[in-house]
Coordinates of C-alpha atoms and ligand atoms in Angstrom, one line a residue:
M1 CA 6.0 11.2 24.7
R2 CA 9.1 13.1 25.8
P3 CA 9.7 14.8 22.4
Y4 CA 6.1 16.1 22.4
F5 CA 6.6 17.8 25.8
R6 CA 9.9 19.2 24.6
Q7 CA 8.2 20.8 21.5
V8 CA 6.0 22.9 23.8
A9 CA 8.6 23.4 26.6
G10 CA 8.2 27.2 26.6
L11 CA 4.4 27.1 26.9
F12 CA 4.7 24.4 29.5
V13 CA 7.2 26.3 31.7
I14 CA 5.2 29.5 31.7
G15 CA 1.8 27.8 32.2
S16 CA 3.3 25.7 35.0
L17 CA 4.8 28.7 36.8
A18 CA 1.3 30.3 36.7
G19 CA -0.1 26.9 38.0
I20 CA 2.4 26.8 40.8
A21 CA 1.7 30.4 41.8
M22 CA -2.0 29.8 41.8
N23 CA -1.9 26.5 43.7
I24 CA 0.5 27.8 46.4
A25 CA -1.7 30.8 46.8
V26 CA -4.7 28.5 47.1
V27 CA -4.3 28.1 50.9
L28 CA -4.5 31.9 51.3
P29 CA -8.4 32.3 51.2
S30 CA -8.9 29.6 54.0
V31 CA -6.0 30.8 56.1
L32 CA -7.0 34.5 55.8
L33 CA -10.6 33.6 56.5
G34 CA -9.6 31.9 59.8
H35 CA -7.5 35.0 60.5
A36 CA -10.5 37.2 59.9
V37 CA -12.8 35.1 62.1
D38 CA -10.3 35.3 65.0
A39 CA -10.0 39.1 64.4
V40 CA -13.8 39.6 64.5
L41 CA -14.0 37.4 67.7
A42 CA -11.1 39.4 69.3
F43 CA -12.9 42.6 68.3
H44 CA -16.0 41.4 70.1
R45 CA -14.0 40.6 73.2
G46 CA -12.5 44.1 73.0
Q47 CA -9.0 42.7 72.3
A48 CA -8.7 44.1 68.7
T49 CA -9.4 47.4 67.0
G50 CA -11.7 48.0 64.0
G51 CA -8.7 48.8 61.9
A52 CA -7.3 45.3 62.6
V53 CA -10.6 43.7 61.4
T54 CA -10.6 45.9 58.2
R55 CA -7.0 44.8 57.5
A56 CA -7.9 41.2 58.0
A57 CA -10.9 41.6 55.6
L58 CA -8.7 43.3 52.9
L59 CA -6.1 40.6 53.2
L60 CA -8.8 38.0 52.6
I61 CA -9.9 39.8 49.4
M62 CA -6.3 40.1 48.1
G63 CA -5.5 36.5 48.9
T64 CA -8.5 35.4 46.8
A65 CA -7.4 37.5 43.9
A66 CA -3.9 36.1 44.2
T67 CA -5.3 32.6 43.3
E68 CA -7.6 33.7 40.5
L69 CA -5.3 35.8 38.3
P70 CA -2.6 33.1 37.8
R71 CA -5.5 30.6 37.1
V72 CA -6.4 32.5 33.9
G73 CA -2.8 32.5 32.7
K74 CA -2.3 28.8 33.5
R75 CA -5.5 27.8 31.7
W76 CA -4.4 29.7 28.5
W77 CA -0.8 28.5 28.3
L78 CA -1.3 24.9 29.3
G79 CA -4.5 24.7 27.1
V80 CA -2.5 25.8 24.1
A81 CA 0.4 23.4 25.0
R82 CA -2.1 20.6 25.0
A83 CA -3.6 21.5 21.7
R84 CA -0.2 21.7 20.1
I85 CA 0.7 18.3 21.5
Y86 CA -2.5 16.9 19.8
A87 CA -1.5 18.6 16.5
N88 CA 2.1 17.4 16.6
V89 CA 1.2 13.8 17.4
R90 CA -1.3 13.8 14.6
A91 CA 1.2 15.3 12.1
D92 CA 3.8 12.7 13.1
A93 CA 1.3 9.8 12.8
L94 CA 0.3 11.0 9.3
R95 CA 3.9 11.4 8.2
G96 CA 4.6 7.9 9.6
V97 CA 1.8 6.4 7.6
L98 CA 2.9 8.2 4.5
S99 CA 6.3 6.6 4.7
W100 CA 5.0 3.0 5.3
P101 CA 6.3 0.4 2.9
A102 CA 3.6 -0.7 0.4
D103 CA 3.1 -4.2 2.0
R104 CA 2.2 -2.5 5.3
L105 CA -0.2 -0.1 3.5
H106 CA -1.9 -3.0 1.7
T107 CA -2.4 -5.0 4.9
T108 CA -3.8 -2.1 7.1
S109 CA -7.3 -0.8 6.5
V110 CA -7.8 3.0 6.1
G111 CA -10.5 2.9 8.8
E112 CA -8.1 1.4 11.3
V113 CA -5.5 4.1 10.5
M114 CA -8.2 6.8 10.8
A115 CA -9.5 5.5 14.1
R116 CA -5.9 5.7 15.5
I117 CA -5.0 9.1 14.1
I118 CA -8.3 10.6 15.2
G119 CA -9.9 8.6 18.1
D120 CA -6.7 7.4 19.8
V121 CA -5.2 10.9 19.7
E122 CA -8.3 12.2 21.5
V123 CA -7.9 9.6 24.3
L124 CA -4.2 10.4 24.4
G125 CA -5.1 14.1 24.6
T126 CA -7.3 13.5 27.6
G127 CA -4.5 11.9 29.4
V128 CA -2.1 14.6 28.4
N129 CA -4.5 17.2 29.6
E130 CA -4.8 15.4 33.0
L131 CA -1.1 15.3 33.3
I132 CA -0.2 18.9 32.3
V133 CA -3.2 20.7 33.7
E134 CA -4.3 18.6 36.6
T135 CA -0.7 18.2 37.9
W136 CA -1.0 21.7 39.1
D137 CA -4.7 22.1 39.5
T138 CA -5.1 18.9 41.5
V139 CA -1.8 17.5 42.7
L140 CA -0.1 20.7 43.6
F141 CA -3.4 22.2 44.8
S142 CA -3.9 19.2 47.1
V143 CA -0.2 19.1 48.3
A144 CA -0.5 22.8 49.2
L145 CA -3.6 22.1 51.2
I146 CA -2.1 19.0 52.9
V147 CA 1.0 21.0 53.9
A148 CA -1.2 23.8 55.3
M149 CA -3.4 21.3 57.2
L150 CA -0.4 19.5 58.7
A151 CA 1.1 22.9 59.7
Y152 CA -2.1 23.8 61.6
D153 CA -2.3 20.6 63.5
P154 CA -0.1 17.6 62.5
A155 CA -2.3 15.0 64.4
L156 CA -5.6 16.3 63.0
G157 CA -4.0 16.5 59.5
A158 CA -2.7 13.0 59.6
L159 CA -6.0 11.6 60.8
A160 CA -8.0 13.5 58.2
L161 CA -5.7 12.3 55.4
A162 CA -5.3 8.6 56.5
P163 CA -7.8 7.1 53.8
V164 CA -6.1 8.9 50.9
P165 CA -3.2 6.4 50.4
I166 CA -5.9 3.7 50.1
A167 CA -7.6 5.6 47.3
L168 CA -4.2 5.9 45.4
T169 CA -3.5 2.2 45.8
L170 CA -6.9 1.3 44.4
A171 CA -6.3 3.6 41.5
K172 CA -3.0 1.9 40.7
V173 CA -4.6 -1.6 40.9
A174 CA -7.7 -0.5 38.8
G175 CA -5.2 0.7 36.1
I176 CA -5.1 -2.9 34.6
W177 CA -8.9 -2.9 34.1
V178 CA -8.8 0.7 32.8
S179 CA -6.1 -0.1 30.2
R180 CA -7.9 -3.3 29.1
R181 CA -11.3 -1.6 28.7
T182 CA -9.7 1.4 26.9
L183 CA -8.0 -0.9 24.4
R184 CA -11.2 -2.8 23.8
A185 CA -13.1 0.4 23.2
R186 CA -10.5 1.7 20.8
E187 CA -10.5 -1.6 18.8
A188 CA -14.3 -1.6 18.6
N189 CA -14.1 2.0 17.4
A190 CA -11.5 1.1 14.7
A191 CA -13.7 -1.8 13.5
L192 CA -16.7 0.5 13.2
T193 CA -14.7 3.2 11.4
T194 CA -13.2 0.7 8.9
F195 CA -16.7 -0.6 8.1
V196 CA -18.2 2.8 7.6
Q197 CA -15.3 4.0 5.5
E198 CA -15.4 1.0 3.2
G199 CA -19.2 1.1 3.0
L200 CA -19.1 4.8 2.0
V201 CA -16.5 4.2 -0.7
G202 CA -18.6 1.4 -2.1
L203 CA -22.0 3.0 -1.5
R204 CA -23.0 3.0 -5.1
V205 CA -22.3 -0.7 -5.4
L206 CA -24.2 -1.5 -2.2
R207 CA -27.2 0.6 -3.4
A208 CA -27.2 -0.8 -6.9
S209 CA -27.1 -4.4 -5.6
G210 CA -29.8 -3.8 -3.1
R211 CA -27.5 -4.5 -0.1
R212 CA -28.4 -1.3 1.9
A213 CA -30.4 -3.2 4.5
A214 CA -27.7 -5.8 5.0
F215 CA -25.1 -3.1 5.3
A216 CA -27.2 -1.2 7.9
R217 CA -27.7 -4.4 9.9
R218 CA -24.0 -5.1 10.1
L219 CA -23.4 -1.4 10.9
N220 CA -25.8 -1.7 13.8
L221 CA -24.0 -4.7 15.2
L222 CA -20.7 -3.0 15.0
A223 CA -22.1 0.2 16.5
D224 CA -23.6 -1.8 19.4
A225 CA -20.3 -3.5 20.0
Q226 CA -18.6 -0.2 20.1
A227 CA -21.2 1.4 22.4
D228 CA -20.8 -1.7 24.7
A229 CA -17.1 -1.3 24.8
E230 CA -17.2 2.5 25.4
L231 CA -19.9 1.9 28.1
A232 CA -17.8 -0.7 29.9
A233 CA -14.9 1.8 30.1
T234 CA -17.3 4.6 31.2
R235 CA -19.0 2.4 33.8
L236 CA -15.6 1.5 35.4
D237 CA -14.7 5.2 35.4
S238 CA -18.1 6.1 37.0
A239 CA -18.0 3.3 39.5
L240 CA -14.5 4.3 40.7
A241 CA -15.4 8.0 41.1
P242 CA -17.7 7.6 44.2
V243 CA -15.2 5.2 45.8
Y244 CA -12.4 7.7 45.4
G245 CA -14.8 10.5 46.6
T246 CA -15.8 8.5 49.7
L247 CA -12.2 7.6 50.6
T248 CA -10.9 11.2 50.3
T249 CA -13.8 12.6 52.4
A250 CA -13.9 9.8 55.0
G251 CA -11.5 11.8 57.3
V252 CA -14.2 14.5 57.9
L253 CA -15.6 12.5 60.9
A254 CA -12.2 12.4 62.5
V255 CA -11.7 16.2 61.9
I256 CA -15.1 17.1 63.5
W257 CA -14.6 14.7 66.5
L258 CA -10.9 15.5 67.2
G259 CA -11.1 19.1 66.2
G260 CA -14.2 19.8 68.3
T261 CA -12.5 18.2 71.3
K262 CA -9.4 20.3 70.8
V263 CA -11.5 23.6 70.6
A264 CA -13.4 22.5 73.8
T265 CA -10.1 21.9 75.7
G266 CA -8.7 25.2 74.3
A267 CA -5.9 23.4 72.4
L268 CA -7.2 25.0 69.1
S269 CA -8.9 28.3 68.5
V270 CA -12.3 28.5 66.7
G271 CA -10.6 30.4 63.9
D272 CA -8.0 27.7 63.5
L273 CA -10.7 25.0 63.3
V274 CA -12.6 27.1 60.7
A275 CA -9.4 27.5 58.7
F276 CA -8.7 23.8 59.0
L277 CA -12.2 22.9 57.9
G278 CA -12.0 25.3 55.0
L279 CA -8.7 23.7 53.9
F280 CA -10.1 20.2 54.3
T281 CA -13.3 21.0 52.4
R282 CA -11.3 22.4 49.5
F283 CA -9.1 19.4 49.6
T284 CA -12.0 16.9 49.5
A285 CA -13.7 18.8 46.7
R286 CA -10.6 18.1 44.5
A287 CA -8.5 15.3 45.8
F288 CA -10.7 12.5 44.5
R289 CA -9.5 13.7 41.0
I290 CA -6.0 12.4 41.8
P291 CA -6.8 8.7 41.6
Q292 CA -9.1 9.5 38.7
M293 CA -6.2 11.3 37.0
V294 CA -4.0 8.3 37.5
N295 CA -6.6 6.2 35.6
R296 CA -7.0 8.7 32.7
V297 CA -3.2 8.7 32.3
Q298 CA -3.3 4.9 32.2
A299 CA -6.0 5.0 29.5
A300 CA -3.9 7.5 27.5
A301 CA -0.9 5.1 27.8
A302 CA -3.0 2.3 26.4
A303 CA -4.1 4.6 23.5
F304 CA -0.4 5.5 23.0
T305 CA 0.6 1.9 22.6
R306 CA -1.8 1.8 19.5
L307 CA -0.4 5.1 18.2
A308 CA 3.3 4.5 18.7
P309 CA 3.8 2.1 15.7
L310 CA 2.4 4.9 13.4
L311 CA 4.5 7.7 14.5
A312 CA 7.4 9.0 12.3
P313 CA 10.3 10.3 14.4
P314 CA 9.4 13.9 15.4
P315 CA 11.2 16.6 13.4
P316 CA 14.5 17.5 15.1
L317 CA 14.2 20.4 17.6
G318 CA 17.3 22.0 16.1
D319 CA 15.4 22.7 12.8
E320 CA 12.7 24.7 14.7
P321 CA 12.9 28.5 14.6
P322 CA 14.0 30.3 17.9
R323 CA 11.3 30.3 20.6
A324 CA 9.1 27.9 18.6
S325 CA 8.2 26.1 21.8
W326 CA 6.6 29.3 23.2
R327 CA 4.5 29.9 20.1
S328 CA 0.8 29.0 20.2
D329 CA 0.4 28.7 16.4
R330 CA 3.2 26.4 15.6
V331 CA 3.0 22.7 14.5
A332 CA 6.5 21.1 14.8
G333 CA 8.2 20.9 11.4
G334 CA 5.7 23.3 9.8
G335 CA 7.4 25.5 7.3
V336 CA 10.7 23.7 7.7
R337 CA 12.0 22.7 4.2
P338 CA 13.0 19.0 4.3
R339 CA 16.7 18.7 3.9
H340 CA 16.6 16.8 0.7
E341 CA 14.9 19.7 -1.2
A342 CA 18.3 21.5 -1.1
V343 CA 19.8 18.8 -3.4
T344 CA 19.8 19.7 -7.1
P345 CA 17.9 17.0 -8.9
R346 CA 19.5 15.1 -11.7
R347 CA 17.9 15.5 -15.2
G348 CA 17.6 13.3 -18.2
P349 CA 16.3 9.7 -18.7
V350 CA 17.4 6.8 -16.5
G351 CA 18.7 3.3 -17.3
I352 CA 16.9 0.3 -15.9
V353 CA 18.6 -3.1 -15.1
L354 CA 16.8 -6.1 -13.7
D355 CA 18.9 -9.2 -13.0
D356 CA 17.2 -12.6 -12.3
V357 CA 14.6 -11.0 -10.2
L358 CA 12.4 -13.1 -7.9
F359 CA 9.5 -11.2 -6.4
V360 CA 6.8 -12.6 -4.1
Y361 CA 4.1 -10.4 -2.6
P362 CA 4.1 -10.6 1.2
G363 CA 2.0 -13.6 2.3
A364 CA 1.5 -14.8 -1.3
A365 CA 1.9 -18.5 -2.1
H366 CA 3.4 -18.0 -5.6
S367 CA 6.0 -15.7 -7.0
A368 CA 4.7 -12.7 -9.1
L369 CA 8.0 -12.4 -10.9
N370 CA 10.5 -15.2 -11.4
G371 CA 13.9 -15.1 -13.1
V372 CA 13.1 -11.7 -14.8
S373 CA 16.2 -10.0 -16.4
L374 CA 15.9 -6.8 -18.3
R375 CA 18.1 -4.0 -19.6
V376 CA 16.4 -0.8 -20.7
A377 CA 18.6 2.0 -22.2
P378 CA 18.0 5.6 -21.0
G379 CA 15.2 7.2 -23.0
A380 CA 13.7 3.9 -24.4
L381 CA 10.0 3.0 -24.4
V382 CA 9.5 -0.5 -23.2
A383 CA 6.0 -2.0 -23.5
V384 CA 5.0 -4.9 -21.3
T385 CA 2.0 -7.1 -21.8
G386 CA 0.7 -10.6 -20.9
P387 CA -2.4 -12.3 -19.8
V388 CA -4.2 -11.2 -16.5
G389 CA -2.2 -12.0 -13.4
S390 CA 1.0 -12.5 -15.5
G391 CA 3.0 -10.0 -13.4
K392 CA 2.8 -6.7 -15.3
T393 CA 1.9 -4.7 -12.2
A394 CA 4.4 -6.6 -10.2
L395 CA 7.1 -5.6 -12.7
A396 CA 6.0 -1.9 -12.5
R397 CA 6.1 -2.1 -8.7
A398 CA 9.5 -3.8 -8.6
V399 CA 11.0 -1.2 -10.9
L400 CA 9.6 1.6 -8.7
G401 CA 11.0 -0.1 -5.6
L402 CA 7.6 -0.2 -3.9
Y403 CA 8.3 -3.7 -2.6
P404 CA 11.7 -5.3 -1.9
V405 CA 12.5 -8.2 -4.2
Q406 CA 13.4 -11.6 -2.7
S407 CA 16.4 -12.2 -4.9
G408 CA 18.2 -10.8 -7.9
R409 CA 18.6 -7.0 -8.2
V410 CA 16.8 -4.0 -9.6
R411 CA 18.9 -1.0 -10.4
I412 CA 17.7 2.4 -11.7
D413 CA 20.7 4.4 -12.9
G414 CA 22.8 2.1 -10.7
A415 CA 20.8 2.6 -7.5
D416 CA 18.3 0.3 -5.7
P417 CA 14.9 2.1 -6.0
H418 CA 13.8 0.5 -2.8
T419 CA 16.3 2.9 -1.0
W420 CA 15.3 6.0 -2.9
T421 CA 14.8 9.2 -0.9
P422 CA 11.6 11.2 -1.4
A423 CA 13.6 13.7 -3.5
E424 CA 14.7 10.9 -5.8
R425 CA 11.1 9.6 -6.0
D426 CA 10.1 13.2 -7.0
S427 CA 11.6 12.6 -10.5
V428 CA 9.4 9.6 -11.2
G429 CA 6.0 9.8 -12.9
Y430 CA 3.7 6.9 -12.0
L431 CA 0.3 6.0 -13.2
P432 CA -0.9 3.2 -10.9
Q433 CA -3.4 0.6 -12.0
G434 CA -6.9 1.7 -11.0
H435 CA -5.8 5.3 -11.7
P436 CA -6.8 6.8 -8.3
V437 CA -7.7 10.5 -8.1
F438 CA -8.4 12.8 -5.3
S439 CA -11.2 15.2 -4.6
G440 CA -10.3 18.7 -5.7
S441 CA -9.8 20.4 -9.0
V442 CA -8.3 19.0 -12.2
A443 CA -5.2 21.2 -11.6
D444 CA -4.8 20.0 -8.0
N445 CA -5.0 16.4 -9.2
V446 CA -2.5 16.9 -12.0
T447 CA 0.1 18.9 -10.1
L448 CA -0.5 17.3 -6.7
T449 CA -0.2 20.9 -5.4
H450 CA 3.2 21.6 -6.9
P451 CA 2.5 25.1 -8.0
E452 CA 3.9 26.2 -11.4
P453 CA 6.8 28.6 -11.0
G454 CA 5.5 32.1 -10.8
T455 CA 1.9 31.0 -10.1
T456 CA 0.0 29.8 -7.0
A457 CA -1.5 26.4 -6.8
G458 CA -5.0 26.3 -8.4
T459 CA -4.5 29.1 -10.9
I460 CA -4.6 28.3 -14.6
P461 CA -1.0 27.6 -15.5
S462 CA 0.8 27.8 -18.8
G463 CA 3.7 25.5 -18.7
R464 CA 4.0 21.9 -17.5
L465 CA 0.3 21.5 -16.5
A466 CA -0.9 22.5 -20.0
K467 CA 1.7 20.3 -21.7
A468 CA 0.6 17.3 -19.5
L469 CA -3.1 17.9 -20.3
R470 CA -2.2 18.0 -24.0
V471 CA -0.2 14.8 -23.9
A472 CA -3.0 13.0 -22.0
D473 CA -5.4 14.2 -24.7
L474 CA -7.3 16.1 -22.0
D475 CA -7.1 19.7 -23.2
T476 CA -10.3 19.6 -25.2
D477 CA -12.2 17.9 -22.3
V478 CA -10.9 20.5 -19.8
A479 CA -11.7 23.4 -22.1
G480 CA -15.3 22.2 -22.0
M481 CA -15.5 22.0 -18.2
A482 CA -17.3 24.8 -16.3
D483 CA -14.2 26.2 -14.6
G484 CA -11.4 24.7 -16.8
T485 CA -8.6 23.3 -14.8
A486 CA -10.2 24.7 -11.6
T487 CA -13.2 22.4 -12.0
G488 CA -13.8 20.2 -9.0
I489 CA -13.9 16.5 -10.0
G490 CA -15.6 15.3 -6.7
E491 CA -14.6 12.6 -4.3
L492 CA -12.8 9.8 -6.1
G493 CA -13.5 11.7 -9.3
V494 CA -17.2 10.9 -9.4
R495 CA -17.9 14.1 -11.4
V496 CA -15.9 13.1 -14.5
S497 CA -16.0 10.1 -16.8
G498 CA -13.9 6.9 -16.2
G499 CA -11.8 7.8 -19.3
Q500 CA -11.3 11.4 -18.0
R501 CA -10.3 10.0 -14.6
Q502 CA -7.7 7.8 -16.2
R503 CA -6.3 10.6 -18.3
I504 CA -6.2 13.0 -15.3
A505 CA -4.1 10.3 -13.6
L506 CA -1.9 10.0 -16.7
A507 CA -1.4 13.8 -16.8
R508 CA -0.5 13.7 -13.1
A509 CA 2.3 11.2 -13.9
L510 CA 3.8 13.7 -16.3
A511 CA 3.2 16.9 -14.3
A512 CA 3.4 16.0 -10.6
P513 CA 7.1 15.3 -10.3
A514 CA 9.2 18.3 -9.1
T515 CA 11.1 18.3 -12.4
S516 CA 10.3 16.8 -15.8
P517 CA 10.1 13.0 -15.0
R518 CA 13.2 10.9 -15.7
L519 CA 11.3 7.7 -15.5
L520 CA 7.6 7.2 -16.4
V521 CA 5.9 4.0 -15.2
L522 CA 2.4 3.7 -16.7
D523 CA 0.4 0.7 -15.5
D524 CA -2.7 0.1 -17.5
P525 CA -3.1 3.7 -18.9
F526 CA -5.5 2.9 -21.7
S527 CA -8.2 0.6 -20.4
A528 CA -10.8 3.3 -20.4
V529 CA -10.0 5.1 -23.7
D530 CA -10.7 4.0 -27.3
A531 CA -7.9 2.8 -29.5
D532 CA -7.6 6.1 -31.5
T533 CA -7.2 8.1 -28.3
E534 CA -4.7 5.5 -27.2
A535 CA -2.6 5.9 -30.3
R536 CA -2.8 9.8 -30.1
I537 CA -1.7 9.7 -26.5
I538 CA 1.3 7.5 -27.2
A539 CA 2.4 9.6 -30.2
A540 CA 2.2 12.8 -28.0
L541 CA 4.1 11.1 -25.2
R542 CA 6.9 10.1 -27.7
E543 CA 7.1 13.6 -28.8
A544 CA 7.2 15.1 -25.3
V545 CA 9.6 12.7 -23.6
G546 CA 11.1 10.6 -26.5
P547 CA 14.5 11.0 -28.3
A548 CA 13.4 14.0 -30.3
A549 CA 12.5 16.0 -27.1
P550 CA 15.1 18.3 -25.4
P551 CA 17.5 16.1 -23.3
E552 CA 16.3 17.5 -19.9
C553 CA 12.7 16.5 -20.9
Q554 CA 13.5 13.0 -22.0
A555 CA 12.3 10.0 -20.0
T556 CA 12.5 6.3 -20.0
V557 CA 9.0 4.8 -20.2
L558 CA 7.8 1.5 -18.9
L559 CA 4.3 0.9 -20.3
C560 CA 2.3 -2.0 -18.9
S561 CA -0.9 -2.7 -20.7
T562 CA -3.2 -5.4 -22.0
R563 CA -4.1 -3.1 -24.9
L564 CA -1.6 -3.2 -27.7
A565 CA -2.6 -0.4 -30.1
A566 CA 0.4 1.7 -29.0
F567 CA 2.9 -1.2 -28.9
A568 CA 4.1 -0.7 -32.5
Q569 CA 5.8 2.5 -31.2
A570 CA 7.8 0.8 -28.5
D571 CA 11.5 0.2 -28.7
E572 CA 11.0 -3.2 -27.2
V573 CA 8.0 -5.4 -26.3
I574 CA 8.1 -7.8 -23.3
V575 CA 5.4 -10.5 -23.0
L576 CA 5.0 -11.9 -19.5
D577 CA 3.3 -15.2 -18.5
H578 CA 3.1 -16.6 -15.0
G579 CA 5.7 -14.1 -13.8
R580 CA 8.3 -15.1 -16.4
I581 CA 9.4 -13.4 -19.6
H582 CA 7.7 -15.4 -22.3
E583 CA 8.7 -13.4 -25.4
R584 CA 10.6 -10.3 -26.1
G585 CA 11.6 -8.3 -29.1
A586 CA 10.4 -5.5 -31.5
H587 CA 6.7 -5.4 -32.2
Q588 CA 7.2 -6.6 -35.8
E589 CA 9.6 -9.4 -34.9
L590 CA 7.0 -10.8 -32.4
L591 CA 4.2 -10.6 -34.9
T592 CA 6.3 -12.5 -37.4
A593 CA 7.2 -15.1 -34.8
G594 CA 3.5 -15.8 -34.5
G595 CA 3.5 -16.6 -30.8
L596 CA 1.4 -15.4 -27.8
Y597 CA 1.9 -11.7 -28.7
A598 CA 0.9 -12.1 -32.3
R599 CA -2.3 -14.0 -31.2
I600 CA -3.3 -11.3 -28.7
F601 CA -2.5 -8.5 -31.2
R602 CA -4.6 -10.1 -34.0
A603 CA -7.5 -10.8 -31.7
Q604 CA -7.5 -7.1 -30.6
R605 CA -7.3 -5.8 -34.1
R606 CA -10.2 -8.0 -35.1
G607 CA -12.2 -6.6 -32.1
H608 CA -11.3 -3.0 -33.0
A609 CA -12.4 -3.6 -36.6
T610 CA -15.6 -5.1 -35.5
A611 CA -16.3 -2.2 -33.1
A612 CA -15.6 0.3 -36.0
V613 CA -18.0 -1.6 -38.2
V614 CA -20.9 -1.7 -35.7
R615 CA -20.3 1.9 -34.5
P616 CA -23.1 4.1 -36.0
Ligands
ATP1 N1 -1.0 -7.5 -3.2 C1 -0.9 -8.8 -3.6 N2 -0.7 -9.7 -2.7 C2 -0.5 -11.0 -3.1 N3 -0.6 -11.4 -4.3 C3 -0.8 -10.5 -5.3 C4 -1.0 -9.1 -4.9 N4 -1.2 -8.4 -6.1 C5 -1.2 -9.4 -7.1 N5 -0.9 -10.6 -6.6 C6 -0.7 -11.8 -7.4 O1 0.5 -11.7 -8.1 C7 0.4 -12.2 -9.4 C8 0.8 -11.1 -10.4 O2 -0.2 -10.0 -10.3 P1 -0.1 -8.7 -11.1 O3 -1.0 -7.7 -10.5 O4 1.3 -8.3 -11.2 O5 -0.6 -9.2 -12.5 P2 -1.0 -8.3 -13.8 O6 -0.3 -8.9 -15.0 O7 -0.8 -6.9 -13.6 O8 -2.5 -8.6 -13.8 P3 -3.8 -7.7 -14.4 O9 -3.6 -7.6 -15.9 O10 -5.0 -8.5 -14.0 O11 -3.7 -6.4 -13.8 C9 -1.0 -12.7 -9.6 O12 -1.0 -14.1 -9.4 C10 -1.8 -12.0 -8.4 O13 -2.8 -12.8 -8.0

C-alpha cells in the first residue's frame, strides 16, 4: 500500500498536522474545566477574585475552540486523501486487468473482477479510513488523554488503564477470525456478482427458454449465501464491540474508589478529580475504537490480498506534475501521456512468418495448431478456411501474439508479437470472432474514442471514420439512422441488426488503430452478411489497403472465414484441418486440385444459387 500513501503524501501531511493539533488540544477542555471548578471553589472560599474566575471561564472557551477548528481541516484533507487512494487503487486494478494475458482473461469471470474492483476496494477503503483518520482521531486522541491522566495522578491513571492492554491483545487474536470471515464474505459477493452479470448478459436467452424462475431460485441461494457470509462478519464485529467497550471502561470503578479516597484524604483536589474524570470519560467514549480499528485494518488487509494480483504497478511518482500529492482532484497517472506515445509509429504493411508453430490453449488436451509454417509478403491478402474447430481462430490469435506459442516461432516484421508494446499493437486492426461491440454511438465503437484530427470524439468526422464505414458497407445504414454516426447502438449493440454489429466491428478494425493499420486480422467477418455484401466489402478492402492504395495505407490482411465468396480475391488460400495446413495455393489452383477446398466452395456456391432462386 506504500505507493498509494505516497501519491497523497501532501494531503496526508497537512491533514495529519491538523489531526495532531486537534488531538493534542483535546485535553484542554477537561484540564481547563478542572481549573475553572477550582477557581470557582476558591472564589467561594474568598481565596480568588472574580477576574480570576472570568479568566478561567474564557480559557475554557478558547481551549474548546482550539480542538474544534483543526478538526474541520483534518476531516477535509484526510477525507480527500482517502477518496484519492480509492480512485488510484481502482485505476491501477483496471489497468492491471487490461494488461492481463488472454489466457488469464479467459479463465477469470467478469463478475469476479468486478467484485474485486468495486467491493474489495470498498473494504480496503474502510481500513484505509480507519488507518489515516482514526490514527489521529482515536489513537493520538487516546494517547493525549492517557498522558494527561498519568500526569494528574500516575497511580490512579495506571489503575484506570489496566484493562486496556487486554482489549488490544484480544483484538490481535480476533484478527484471524476477522480475516477469515472477511475473505468468505468477499468470495460470496464475487460469486453473486458473477452470476448476476452472466444472467443479465444472457437475459433474453433465459426469458425465451422459460428459465426465469430457475435463474431467480439460484440467485436467491447465492444471495442467501452472501448475506450469511456478510452477517457472520458483522456478527463478529458487533460481538467484539461491547467486549472492547467493557474492557476500556472497567477502570472507572478503580477511579471512583481510589480517587474518592484521595480527595477525602486531601491528596487530590476536587477540581483535579473532576478533570481526571473528564479525561477518563472522554477516553472511554473513544478508546474502544482502537481494538475495533485493529480489526478493520485486518479486514482491509484480507481484501487487499484479493486485490493485489490485479494491480498494475502504480504510475511513477516522477511523472506526476509538481505538488500533485496535495491536489484533491488528481488521479495518479491522469493526463500523463504514456511514454510509448512519443515514438513515431512505423507505416506500411508488415511481413508475417510462422515456422513450425505448435500452439496449445492453456489447459487444452489437444493442440489447436501443429507444425504450421507460413510466409506472407507485406501487403498480401491471405485467406484461411477449414472445418469448424480446425484452428482458424487459433491462427489469428497466434499471429496477433494474444497467446504464447509452445514451440516454433511467430514473427511480424521480424518481431515476436507476444512482446509487442501497446504502441506497436496500435497499428493492428483486429476483428475478433463474435464481433463484440460496446454500448455508445456508432462513432465511439468504430474509433474506440480516437478522435479524428481536428475534431472531438463523437462529432461526425470526415476522414478515416467515413472511409472505414464505406469499406465496411455501412455508410448507407448509418445515413438511415436517427443520429447518423452519433446514434447509440445500445448495450452489446442490441439496437442494431446482427449484420450491422458485425460491420461496425469490421469498420473498427480499420479505423480504431492510431494510424492506418499495418496488419488487419479479420476473424469470421462475413457470417452475418449476404454473399453480395461480402464480395462488395472485400473489393472495397482491396482498394483501401491493397497494392493499389497509397503505400502508407497498405496493410497485410489475414482473413479467417468459413464463407468463401471473397476467397477468389486472395493472394493465397490456406485450408486448415485439425490444426494443420491441409491445402494451400491460389484459389483457382485449389479448385482445380479438387480437394477439401473445392468441395466446400462448390457446396457453398450451390447453396448461394439455391438461396437466390428461392428469394422472392
Ligand atoms: N479458449 C480455448 N481453450 C481451449 N481450447 C480451445 C479454446 N478455444 C478453442 N479451443 C479448441 O482449439 C481448437 C481450434 O479452435 P479454433 O477456435 O481455432 O477453431 P476454428 O477453426 O476457429 O473454429 P470455428 O470455425 O468453429 O470458429 C478446437 O479444438 C477448439 O475446441
